[in-house]
XYZ file of C-alpha atoms in Angstrom:
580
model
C -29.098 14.601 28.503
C -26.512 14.557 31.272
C -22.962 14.297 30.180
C -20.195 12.372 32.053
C -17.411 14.761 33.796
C -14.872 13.693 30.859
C -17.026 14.610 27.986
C -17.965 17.710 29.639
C -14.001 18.665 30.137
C -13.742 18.339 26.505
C -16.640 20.392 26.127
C -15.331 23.158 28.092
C -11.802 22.591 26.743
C -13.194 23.374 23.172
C -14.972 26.187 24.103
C -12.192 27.830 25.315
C -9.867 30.583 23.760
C -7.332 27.908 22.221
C -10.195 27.275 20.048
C -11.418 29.994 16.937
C -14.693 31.993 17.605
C -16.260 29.789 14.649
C -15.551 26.151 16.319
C -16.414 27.339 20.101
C -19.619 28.742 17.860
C -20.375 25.282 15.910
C -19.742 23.638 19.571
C -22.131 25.961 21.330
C -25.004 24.965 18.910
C -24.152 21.421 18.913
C -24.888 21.607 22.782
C -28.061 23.265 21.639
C -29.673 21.913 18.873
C -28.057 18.802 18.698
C -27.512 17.391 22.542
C -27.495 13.775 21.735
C -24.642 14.209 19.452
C -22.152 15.915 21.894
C -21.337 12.483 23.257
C -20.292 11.021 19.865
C -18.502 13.921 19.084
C -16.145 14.160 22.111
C -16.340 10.706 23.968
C -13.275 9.384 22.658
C -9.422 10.556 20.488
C -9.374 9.689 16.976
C -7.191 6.934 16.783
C -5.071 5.434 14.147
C -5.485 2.218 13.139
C -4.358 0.249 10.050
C -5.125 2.811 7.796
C -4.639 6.074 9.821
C -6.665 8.320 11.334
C -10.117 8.369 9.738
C -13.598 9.508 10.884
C -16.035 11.965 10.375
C -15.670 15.334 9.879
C -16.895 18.358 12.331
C -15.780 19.647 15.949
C -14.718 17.826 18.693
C -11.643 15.505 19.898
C -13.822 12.428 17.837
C -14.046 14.474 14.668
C -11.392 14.972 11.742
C -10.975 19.038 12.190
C -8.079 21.960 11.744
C -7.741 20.581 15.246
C -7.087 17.162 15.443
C -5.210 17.075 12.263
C -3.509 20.178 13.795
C -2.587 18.492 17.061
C -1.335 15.184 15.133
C 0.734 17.630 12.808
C 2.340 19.113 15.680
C 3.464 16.002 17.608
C 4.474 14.671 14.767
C 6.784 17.305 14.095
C 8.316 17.212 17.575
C 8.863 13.794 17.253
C 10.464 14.226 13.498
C 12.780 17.158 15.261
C 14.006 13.949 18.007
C 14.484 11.491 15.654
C 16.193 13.608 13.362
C 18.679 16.541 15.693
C 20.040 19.490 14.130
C 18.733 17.894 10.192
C 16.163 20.172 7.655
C 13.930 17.923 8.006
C 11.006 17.459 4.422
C 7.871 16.575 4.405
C 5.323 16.176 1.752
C 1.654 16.009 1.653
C -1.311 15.141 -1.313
C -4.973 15.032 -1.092
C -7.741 13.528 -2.742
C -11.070 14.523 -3.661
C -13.227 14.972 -0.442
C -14.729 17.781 1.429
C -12.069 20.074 2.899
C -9.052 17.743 2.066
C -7.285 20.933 0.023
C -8.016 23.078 3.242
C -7.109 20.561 5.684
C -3.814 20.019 3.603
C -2.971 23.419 4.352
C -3.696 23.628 7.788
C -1.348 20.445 8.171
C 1.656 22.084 5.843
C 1.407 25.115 8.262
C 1.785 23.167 11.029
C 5.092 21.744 9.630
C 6.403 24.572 8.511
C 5.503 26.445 11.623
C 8.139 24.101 13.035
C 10.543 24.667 11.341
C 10.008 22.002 8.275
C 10.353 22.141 4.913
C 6.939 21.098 3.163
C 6.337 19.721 -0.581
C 2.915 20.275 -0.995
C 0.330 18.748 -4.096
C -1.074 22.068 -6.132
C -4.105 19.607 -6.540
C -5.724 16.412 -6.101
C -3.211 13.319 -6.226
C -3.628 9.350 -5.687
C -2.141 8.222 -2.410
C 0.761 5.910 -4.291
C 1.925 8.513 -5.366
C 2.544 10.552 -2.126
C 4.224 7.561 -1.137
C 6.407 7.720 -4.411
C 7.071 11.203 -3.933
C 8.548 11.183 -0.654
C 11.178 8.638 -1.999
C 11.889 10.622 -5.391
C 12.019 14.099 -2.884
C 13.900 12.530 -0.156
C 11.732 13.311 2.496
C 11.529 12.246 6.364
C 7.902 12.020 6.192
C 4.779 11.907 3.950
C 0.956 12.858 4.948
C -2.344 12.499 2.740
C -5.562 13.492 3.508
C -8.086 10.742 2.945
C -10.932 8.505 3.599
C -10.111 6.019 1.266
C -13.534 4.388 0.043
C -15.961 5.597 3.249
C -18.732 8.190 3.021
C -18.626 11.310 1.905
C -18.960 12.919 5.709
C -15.408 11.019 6.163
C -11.966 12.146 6.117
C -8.812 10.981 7.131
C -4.785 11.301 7.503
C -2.635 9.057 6.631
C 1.012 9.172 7.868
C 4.159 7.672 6.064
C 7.315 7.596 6.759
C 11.436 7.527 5.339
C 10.518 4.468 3.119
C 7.432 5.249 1.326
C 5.446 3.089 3.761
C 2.921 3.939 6.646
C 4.168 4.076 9.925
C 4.644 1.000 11.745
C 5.683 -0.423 15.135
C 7.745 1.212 17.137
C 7.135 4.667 14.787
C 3.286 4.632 15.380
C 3.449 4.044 19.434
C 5.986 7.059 20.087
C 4.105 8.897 17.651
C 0.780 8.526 18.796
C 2.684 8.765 22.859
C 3.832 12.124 22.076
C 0.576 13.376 20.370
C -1.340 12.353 23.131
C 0.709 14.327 25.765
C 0.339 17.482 23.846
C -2.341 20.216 24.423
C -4.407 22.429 21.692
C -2.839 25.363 22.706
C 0.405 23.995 21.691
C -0.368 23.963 18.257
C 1.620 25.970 15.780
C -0.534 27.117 13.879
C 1.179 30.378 11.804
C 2.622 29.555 8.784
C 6.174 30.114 7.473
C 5.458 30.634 3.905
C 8.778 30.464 2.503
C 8.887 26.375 3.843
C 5.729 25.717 1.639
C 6.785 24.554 -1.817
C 3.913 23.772 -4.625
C 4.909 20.432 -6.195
C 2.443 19.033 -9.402
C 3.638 17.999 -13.044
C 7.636 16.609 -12.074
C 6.360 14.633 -10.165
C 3.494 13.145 -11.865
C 5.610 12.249 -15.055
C 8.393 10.567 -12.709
C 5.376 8.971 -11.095
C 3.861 7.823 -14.289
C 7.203 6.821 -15.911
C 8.101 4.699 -12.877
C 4.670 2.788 -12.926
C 5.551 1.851 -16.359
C 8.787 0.772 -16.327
C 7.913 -1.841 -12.986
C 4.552 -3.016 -14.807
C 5.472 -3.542 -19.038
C 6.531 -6.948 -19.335
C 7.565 -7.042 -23.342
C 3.552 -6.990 -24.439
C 3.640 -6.392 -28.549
C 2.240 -3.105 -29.358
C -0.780 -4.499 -31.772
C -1.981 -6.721 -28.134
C -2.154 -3.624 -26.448
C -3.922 -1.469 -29.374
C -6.455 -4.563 -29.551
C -7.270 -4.311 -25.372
C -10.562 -2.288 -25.282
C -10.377 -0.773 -21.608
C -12.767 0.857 -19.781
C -11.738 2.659 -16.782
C -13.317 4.952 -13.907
C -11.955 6.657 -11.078
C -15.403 7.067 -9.120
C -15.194 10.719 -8.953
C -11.709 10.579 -7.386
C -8.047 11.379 -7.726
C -6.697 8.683 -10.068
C -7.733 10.214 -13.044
C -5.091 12.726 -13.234
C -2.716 9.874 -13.491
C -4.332 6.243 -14.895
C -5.594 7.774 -18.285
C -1.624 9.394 -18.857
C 0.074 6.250 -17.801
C -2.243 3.666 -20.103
C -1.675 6.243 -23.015
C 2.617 6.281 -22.557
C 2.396 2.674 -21.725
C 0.747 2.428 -25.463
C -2.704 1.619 -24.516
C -4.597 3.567 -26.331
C -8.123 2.586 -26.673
C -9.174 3.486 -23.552
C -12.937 4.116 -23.319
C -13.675 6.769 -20.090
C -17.127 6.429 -18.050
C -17.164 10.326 -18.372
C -20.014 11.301 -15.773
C -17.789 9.639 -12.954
C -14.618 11.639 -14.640
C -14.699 14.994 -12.665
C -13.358 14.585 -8.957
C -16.563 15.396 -6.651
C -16.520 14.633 -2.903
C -20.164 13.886 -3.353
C -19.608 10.627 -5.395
C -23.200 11.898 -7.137
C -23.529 9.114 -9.409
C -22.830 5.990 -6.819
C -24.372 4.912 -3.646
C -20.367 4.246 -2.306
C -17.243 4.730 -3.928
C -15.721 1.465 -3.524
C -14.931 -0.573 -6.384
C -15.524 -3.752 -3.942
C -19.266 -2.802 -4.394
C -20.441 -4.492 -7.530
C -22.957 -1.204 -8.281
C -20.131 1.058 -7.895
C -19.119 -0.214 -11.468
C -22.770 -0.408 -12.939
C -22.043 2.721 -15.061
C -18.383 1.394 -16.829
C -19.830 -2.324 -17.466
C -22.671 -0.878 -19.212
C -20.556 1.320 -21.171
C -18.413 -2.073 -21.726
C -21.377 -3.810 -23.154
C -21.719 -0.896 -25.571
C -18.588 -0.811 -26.471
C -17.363 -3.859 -26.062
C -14.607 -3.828 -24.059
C -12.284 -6.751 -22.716
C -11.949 -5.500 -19.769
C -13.366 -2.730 -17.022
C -11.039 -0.847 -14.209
C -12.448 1.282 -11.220
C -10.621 3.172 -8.872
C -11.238 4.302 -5.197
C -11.184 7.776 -4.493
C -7.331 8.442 -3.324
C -6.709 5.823 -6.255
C -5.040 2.993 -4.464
C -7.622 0.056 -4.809
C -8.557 -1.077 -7.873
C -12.284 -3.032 -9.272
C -11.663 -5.729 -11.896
C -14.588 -6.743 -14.052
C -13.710 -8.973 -17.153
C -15.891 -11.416 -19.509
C -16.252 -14.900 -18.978
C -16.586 -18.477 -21.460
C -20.305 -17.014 -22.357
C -19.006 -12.936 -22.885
C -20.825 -11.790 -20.015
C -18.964 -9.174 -18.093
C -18.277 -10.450 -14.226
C -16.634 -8.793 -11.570
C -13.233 -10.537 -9.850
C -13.194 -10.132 -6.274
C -9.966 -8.777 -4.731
C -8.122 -12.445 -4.252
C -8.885 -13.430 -7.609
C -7.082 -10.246 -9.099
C -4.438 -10.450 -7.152
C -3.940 -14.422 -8.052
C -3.805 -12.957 -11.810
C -1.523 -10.457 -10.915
C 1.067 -12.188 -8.747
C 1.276 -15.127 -11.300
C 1.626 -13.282 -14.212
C 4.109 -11.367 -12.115
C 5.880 -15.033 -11.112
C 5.917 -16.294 -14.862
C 7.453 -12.905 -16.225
C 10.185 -13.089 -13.800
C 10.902 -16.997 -14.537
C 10.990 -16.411 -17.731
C 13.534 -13.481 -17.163
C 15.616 -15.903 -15.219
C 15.559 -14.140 -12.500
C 14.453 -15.723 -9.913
C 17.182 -17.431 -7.604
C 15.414 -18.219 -4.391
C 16.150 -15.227 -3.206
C 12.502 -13.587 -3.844
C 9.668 -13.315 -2.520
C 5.903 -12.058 -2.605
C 3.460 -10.921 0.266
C -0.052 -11.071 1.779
C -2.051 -10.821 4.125
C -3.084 -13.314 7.271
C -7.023 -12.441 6.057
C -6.128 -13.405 2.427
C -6.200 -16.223 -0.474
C -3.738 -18.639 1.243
C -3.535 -19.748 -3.020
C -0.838 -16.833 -3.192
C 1.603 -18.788 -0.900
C 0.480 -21.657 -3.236
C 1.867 -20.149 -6.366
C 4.716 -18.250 -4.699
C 5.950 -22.063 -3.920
C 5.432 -23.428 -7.011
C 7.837 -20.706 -8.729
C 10.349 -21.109 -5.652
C 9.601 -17.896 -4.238
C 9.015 -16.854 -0.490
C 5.519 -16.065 0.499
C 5.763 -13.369 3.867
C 2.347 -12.806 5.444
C 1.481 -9.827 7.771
C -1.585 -8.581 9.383
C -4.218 -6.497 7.121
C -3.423 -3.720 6.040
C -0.329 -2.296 3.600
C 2.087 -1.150 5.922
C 2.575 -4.854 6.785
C 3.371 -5.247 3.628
C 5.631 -2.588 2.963
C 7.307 -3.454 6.052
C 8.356 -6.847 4.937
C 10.766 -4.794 2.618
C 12.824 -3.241 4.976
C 12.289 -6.742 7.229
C 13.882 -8.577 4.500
C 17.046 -6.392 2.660
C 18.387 -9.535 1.404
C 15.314 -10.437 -0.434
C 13.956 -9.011 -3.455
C 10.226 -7.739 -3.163
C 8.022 -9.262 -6.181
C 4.713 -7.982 -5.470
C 1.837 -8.039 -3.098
C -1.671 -7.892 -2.657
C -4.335 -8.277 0.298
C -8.037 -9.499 -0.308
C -9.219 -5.278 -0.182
C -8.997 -4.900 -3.643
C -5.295 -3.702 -3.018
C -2.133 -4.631 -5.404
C 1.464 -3.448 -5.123
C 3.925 -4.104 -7.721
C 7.144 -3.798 -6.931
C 9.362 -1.276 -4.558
C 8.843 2.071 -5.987
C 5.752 2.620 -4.001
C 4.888 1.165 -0.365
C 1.289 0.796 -1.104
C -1.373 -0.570 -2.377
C -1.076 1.287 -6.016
C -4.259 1.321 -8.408
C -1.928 3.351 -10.895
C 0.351 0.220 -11.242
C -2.137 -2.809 -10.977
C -4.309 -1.020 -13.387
C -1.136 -1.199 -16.296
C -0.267 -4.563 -14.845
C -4.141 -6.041 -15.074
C -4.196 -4.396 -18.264
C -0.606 -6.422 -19.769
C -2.162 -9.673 -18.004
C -5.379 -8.959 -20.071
C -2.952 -7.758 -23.547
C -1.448 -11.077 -23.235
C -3.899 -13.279 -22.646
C -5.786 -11.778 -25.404
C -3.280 -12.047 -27.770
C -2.380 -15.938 -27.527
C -6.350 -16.160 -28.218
C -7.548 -16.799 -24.355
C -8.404 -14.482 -21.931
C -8.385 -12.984 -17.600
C -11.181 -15.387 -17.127
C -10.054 -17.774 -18.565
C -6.345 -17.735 -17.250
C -8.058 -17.794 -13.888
C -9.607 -20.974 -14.658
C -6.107 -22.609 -15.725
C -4.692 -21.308 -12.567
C -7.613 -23.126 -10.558
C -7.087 -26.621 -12.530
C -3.126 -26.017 -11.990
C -2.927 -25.366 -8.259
C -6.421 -25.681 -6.710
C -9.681 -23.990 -6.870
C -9.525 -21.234 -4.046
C -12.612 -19.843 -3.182
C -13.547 -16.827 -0.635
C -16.271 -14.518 1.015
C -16.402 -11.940 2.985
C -19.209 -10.680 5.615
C -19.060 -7.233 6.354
C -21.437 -6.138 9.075
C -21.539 -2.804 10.323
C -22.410 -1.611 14.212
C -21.914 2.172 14.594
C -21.371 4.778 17.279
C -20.762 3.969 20.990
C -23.149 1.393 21.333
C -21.697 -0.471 17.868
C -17.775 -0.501 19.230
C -18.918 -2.185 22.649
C -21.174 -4.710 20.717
C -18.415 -5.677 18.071
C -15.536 -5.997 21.407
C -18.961 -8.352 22.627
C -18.544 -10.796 19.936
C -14.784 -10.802 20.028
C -14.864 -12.017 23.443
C -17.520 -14.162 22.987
C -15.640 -16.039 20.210
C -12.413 -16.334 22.527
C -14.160 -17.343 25.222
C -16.535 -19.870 23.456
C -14.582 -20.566 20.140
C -16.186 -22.509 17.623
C -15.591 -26.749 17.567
C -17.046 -27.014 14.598
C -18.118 -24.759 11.228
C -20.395 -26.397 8.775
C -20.145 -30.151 10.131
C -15.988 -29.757 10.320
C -14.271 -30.074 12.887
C -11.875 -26.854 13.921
C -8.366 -28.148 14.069
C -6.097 -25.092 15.185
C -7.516 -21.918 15.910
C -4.953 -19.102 15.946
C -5.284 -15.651 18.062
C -3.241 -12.959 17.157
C -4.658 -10.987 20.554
C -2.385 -13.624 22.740
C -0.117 -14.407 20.017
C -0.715 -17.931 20.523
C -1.919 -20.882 18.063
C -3.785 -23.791 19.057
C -3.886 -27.393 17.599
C -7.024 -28.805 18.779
C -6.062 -32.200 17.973
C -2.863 -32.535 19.690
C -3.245 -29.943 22.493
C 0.019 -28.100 21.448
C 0.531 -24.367 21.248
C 2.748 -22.049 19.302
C 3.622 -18.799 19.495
C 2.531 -16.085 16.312
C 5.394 -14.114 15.515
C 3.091 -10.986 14.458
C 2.218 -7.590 16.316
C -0.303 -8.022 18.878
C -4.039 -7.697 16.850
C -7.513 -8.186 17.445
C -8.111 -11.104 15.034
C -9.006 -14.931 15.432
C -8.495 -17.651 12.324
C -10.386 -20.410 12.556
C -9.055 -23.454 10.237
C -10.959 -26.807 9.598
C -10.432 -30.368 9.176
C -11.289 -30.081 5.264
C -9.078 -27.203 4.404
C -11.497 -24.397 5.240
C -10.647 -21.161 7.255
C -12.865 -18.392 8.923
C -11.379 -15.004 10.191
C -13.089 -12.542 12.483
C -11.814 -9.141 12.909
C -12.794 -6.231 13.841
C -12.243 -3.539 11.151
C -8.867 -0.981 12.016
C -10.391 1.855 9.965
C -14.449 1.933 10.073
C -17.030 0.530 12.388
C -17.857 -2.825 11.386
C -16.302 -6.625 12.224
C -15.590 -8.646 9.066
C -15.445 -12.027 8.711
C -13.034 -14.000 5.694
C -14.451 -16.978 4.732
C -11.888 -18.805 2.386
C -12.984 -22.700 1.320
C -11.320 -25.146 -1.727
C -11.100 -27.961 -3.450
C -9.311 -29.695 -6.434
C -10.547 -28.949 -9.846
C -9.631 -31.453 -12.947
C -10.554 -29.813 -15.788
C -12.137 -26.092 -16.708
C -15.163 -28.360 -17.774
C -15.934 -29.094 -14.331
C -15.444 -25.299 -13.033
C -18.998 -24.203 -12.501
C -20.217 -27.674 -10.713
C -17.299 -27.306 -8.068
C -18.090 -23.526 -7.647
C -21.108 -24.294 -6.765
C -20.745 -27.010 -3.900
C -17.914 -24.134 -2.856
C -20.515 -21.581 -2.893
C -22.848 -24.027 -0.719
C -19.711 -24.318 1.566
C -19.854 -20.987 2.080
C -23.580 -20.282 2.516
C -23.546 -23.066 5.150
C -20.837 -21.777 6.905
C -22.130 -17.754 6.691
C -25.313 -18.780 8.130
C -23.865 -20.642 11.579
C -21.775 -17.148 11.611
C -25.054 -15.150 11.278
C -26.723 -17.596 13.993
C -23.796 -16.872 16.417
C -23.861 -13.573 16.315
C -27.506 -13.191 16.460
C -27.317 -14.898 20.308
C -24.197 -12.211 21.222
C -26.121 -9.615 20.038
């Protein structure tokens, strides 16, 4: 195949001496046994979106490598030296549980100490909260961890945090990713100083762990949590080094393990994808639930920050919550703790997400507290705390199976939610009801919330210009109606501008520039497209309600929600079945 003139400087660039015999070698025989592929591999720069830098691994400027983590490392570092003259700068890094994180670790804690910069670096495995915790507790300018999250196990990634504990964030990300950009691969300092690389492991996990407990036990009586049967599983990743510790000193102590998914493997042997928003990545702990009859089930991503609820409902069958409905148990259960504390004055507040249940900013008003929203994606959240120093930061969640409890971690923190799920669970239990059915009480209080989401993947060069297709195609032929409903205000976060159909009037969105489009109806209902930041596939959020008088009546309005949302899936399907 011929190559454009870019792709082929690339090509050449990588086969050049900046570049070790063994990648110019791997490129050499991807030109020859594997010419289709050179395109994919060096057609564009990684890029981070709102999770980092993630892709798949092997050579090339479109491939995580020694290289590209190498080059990121190294602008990164000049930018930490202008930010921060004439300082001793710290940085620390973790890792989770994929192929070549430990190595690639290393090759990014050379980098930084090559320059000049002290580096804390994870003996082993950790879960990403607590990188973010550790760079607080060490007092460090900057944080890394080497991930890919819940994708394949050909992926890996690199996240980047900074001073606060969050991920980087307008302007930090821009001048980052400018200075990166400007640098070459021979600039890359690659030769260790030694005596800059620290080993960090057990202090920090029992801060870690002691930390997660004192934010997430809320006065639960030692016999509710010694009657909570709990089964948890980390899918083969990083959070069992912590989650097992933290339920045992938080006095929960019949814990049932799924043991075949117990041993960190980059593989993920036993599941088809390790993400606990995949109902058959948690087919091996509700079985073992069944057997032992647990209350409640727990799953864990593989860097340990999301979090799979499964819990029994009115007939004892186990069911899995989706990521709004956990985080609706969470955050009120966080609300009502904090009432009943007295200590909430008005000046509070929770956060979300723009993709989200809007029932969060439902409760969050009904206890007096602020509800912030921000764009998808954690850093928003964790933003809103520095945003708002005057306010105190309740908790926070986002639709991905993603909870954060607190300040102590900017995050989305599995090791946290799992205690906190586990004290909303204790309780419940206790005063003889249960999740499910606390979920139900929360629907007849405030509204019966009810969402979707479509996932539809399009990779490689061909799947990126198709999913940028149907963005366009929505903007420039929006929808006027979903499902017989009129659209009433459609809101694009690419302009910044919101629309109100009905009176003609616009407004501007006081968010950083994004690729999304909300679509809200005349009954209440609202649609989000958006192309995912961090894999290749456009999502859409499909979130529909209605009132709900009495528990009774739960499963009759569920289902003329469900047919809401079948109705309104299908005209999405339709549509993009014509731009495609």
């Amino acid at each position: 195949m011929s190559l454009s003139p870019q792709i082929l400087d690339a090509v050449n660039e990588w086969l050049s001496p900046s570049f070790d015999i063994v990648t110019q070698e791997l490129v050499q025989e991807l030109l020859t046994s594997s010419p289709d592929e050179v395109e994919e591999h060096f057609y564009k720069n990684l890029e981070f979106g709102t999770g980092g830098m993630r892709g798949l691994m092997g050579v090339g400027n479109n491939r995580i490598n020694k290289y590209t983590l190498g080059k990121s490392t190294q602008g990164l570092s000049d930018y930490l030296h202008t930010c921060f003259p004439n300082q001793p700068i710290k940085a620390v890094i973790a890792y989770d549980c994929r192929h070549n994180s430990s190595s690639l670790a290393k090759v990014v804690a050379d980098v930084f100490s090559a320059n000049g910069i002290q580096v804390y670096l994870f003996s082993d495995l950790r879960p990403t909260p607590e990188l973010s915790f550790a760079l607080k507790y060490l007092d460090c300018h900057c944080g890394i961890v080497l991930t890919a999250s819940h994708n394949p196990p050909e992926y890996n990634g690199y996240k980047v945090y900074w001073q606060d504990g969050g991920q980087i964030v307008p302007p930090e990300d821009a001048e980052i990713i400018n200075v990166i950009e400007k640098l070459n691969y021979n600039q890359i300092k690659f030769n260790a100083n030694e005596s800059l690389i620290h080993y960090i492991d057990t202090e920090i996990d029992q801060a870690f762990i002691q930390s997660s407990i004192a934010n997430t036990s809320f006065k639960t009586p030692k016999k509710a949590k010694e009657n909570l049967k709990i089964v948890f599983t980390s899918l083969h990743g990083t959070a069992i080094t912590v989650v097992p510790q933290t339920l045992s000193q938080a006095g929960y102590h019949n814990v049932y393990l799924v043991e075949e998914q117990a041993e960190p493997n980059g593989n993920f042997p036993t599941i088809q994808s390790p993400n606990p928003e995949e109902p058959d990545a948690l087919a091996m702990a509700l079985a073992l639930a069944n057997t032992v009859g647990a209350d409640i089930v727990i799953g864990t991503d593989p860097d340990g920050d999301r979090l799979g609820v499964a819990v029994r409902n009115t007939e004892g069958q186990m069911i899995i919550l989706n990521g709004n409905q956990s985080m609706i148990l969470m955050t009120n259960f966080l609300l009502d703790q904090w009432a009943q504390s007295d200590k909430i004055n008005g000046k509070q507040f929770v956060g979300s997400t723009i993709v989200s249940t809007p029932m969060i900013a439902v409760l969050a008003e009904a206890y007096g507290v602020k509800c912030k929203l921000g764009l998808t994606g954690f850093k928003w959240i964790a933003k809103m705390i520095k945003d708002f120093p005057d306010l105190e930061f309740i908790g926070g969640g986002e639709e991905s199976f993603g909870y954060m409890v607190g300040d102590a971690v900017r995050d989305k923190d599995a090791v946290a939610a799992t205690l906190l799920i586990c004290e909303v669970a204790a309780q419940a239990k206790a005063k003889g009801s249960s999740v499910y059915e606390e979920l139900l009480q929360l629907y007849v209080q405030y509204g019966f919330y009810q969402e979707h989401l479509i996932s539809i993947t399009k990779k490689g060069i061909e799947g990126l210009a198709a999913i940028k297709q149907m963005m366009v195609s929505f903007r420039e032929n929006p929808w006027q109606e979903l499902n017989g409903q009129k659209v009433i205000r459609i809101e694009d976060y690419k302009s910044s501008f919101a629309q109100n159909l009905l009176t003609g009037k616009t407004e501007i969105l006081s968010f950083p520039k994004a690729d999304v489009l909300i679509f809200f109806t005349e009954d209440g209902s609202k649609i989000c497209a958006r192309p995912s930041g961090t894999e290749p596939k456009i999502k859409f959020y499909i979130s529909v309600h209605s009132h709900l008088d009495c528990v009774e009546n739960y499963i009759k309005i569920a289902s003329s929600l469900k047919e809401k949302i079948n109705s309104i899936q299908i005209q999405i399907e339709l549509e993009l079945d014509t731009v495609s």
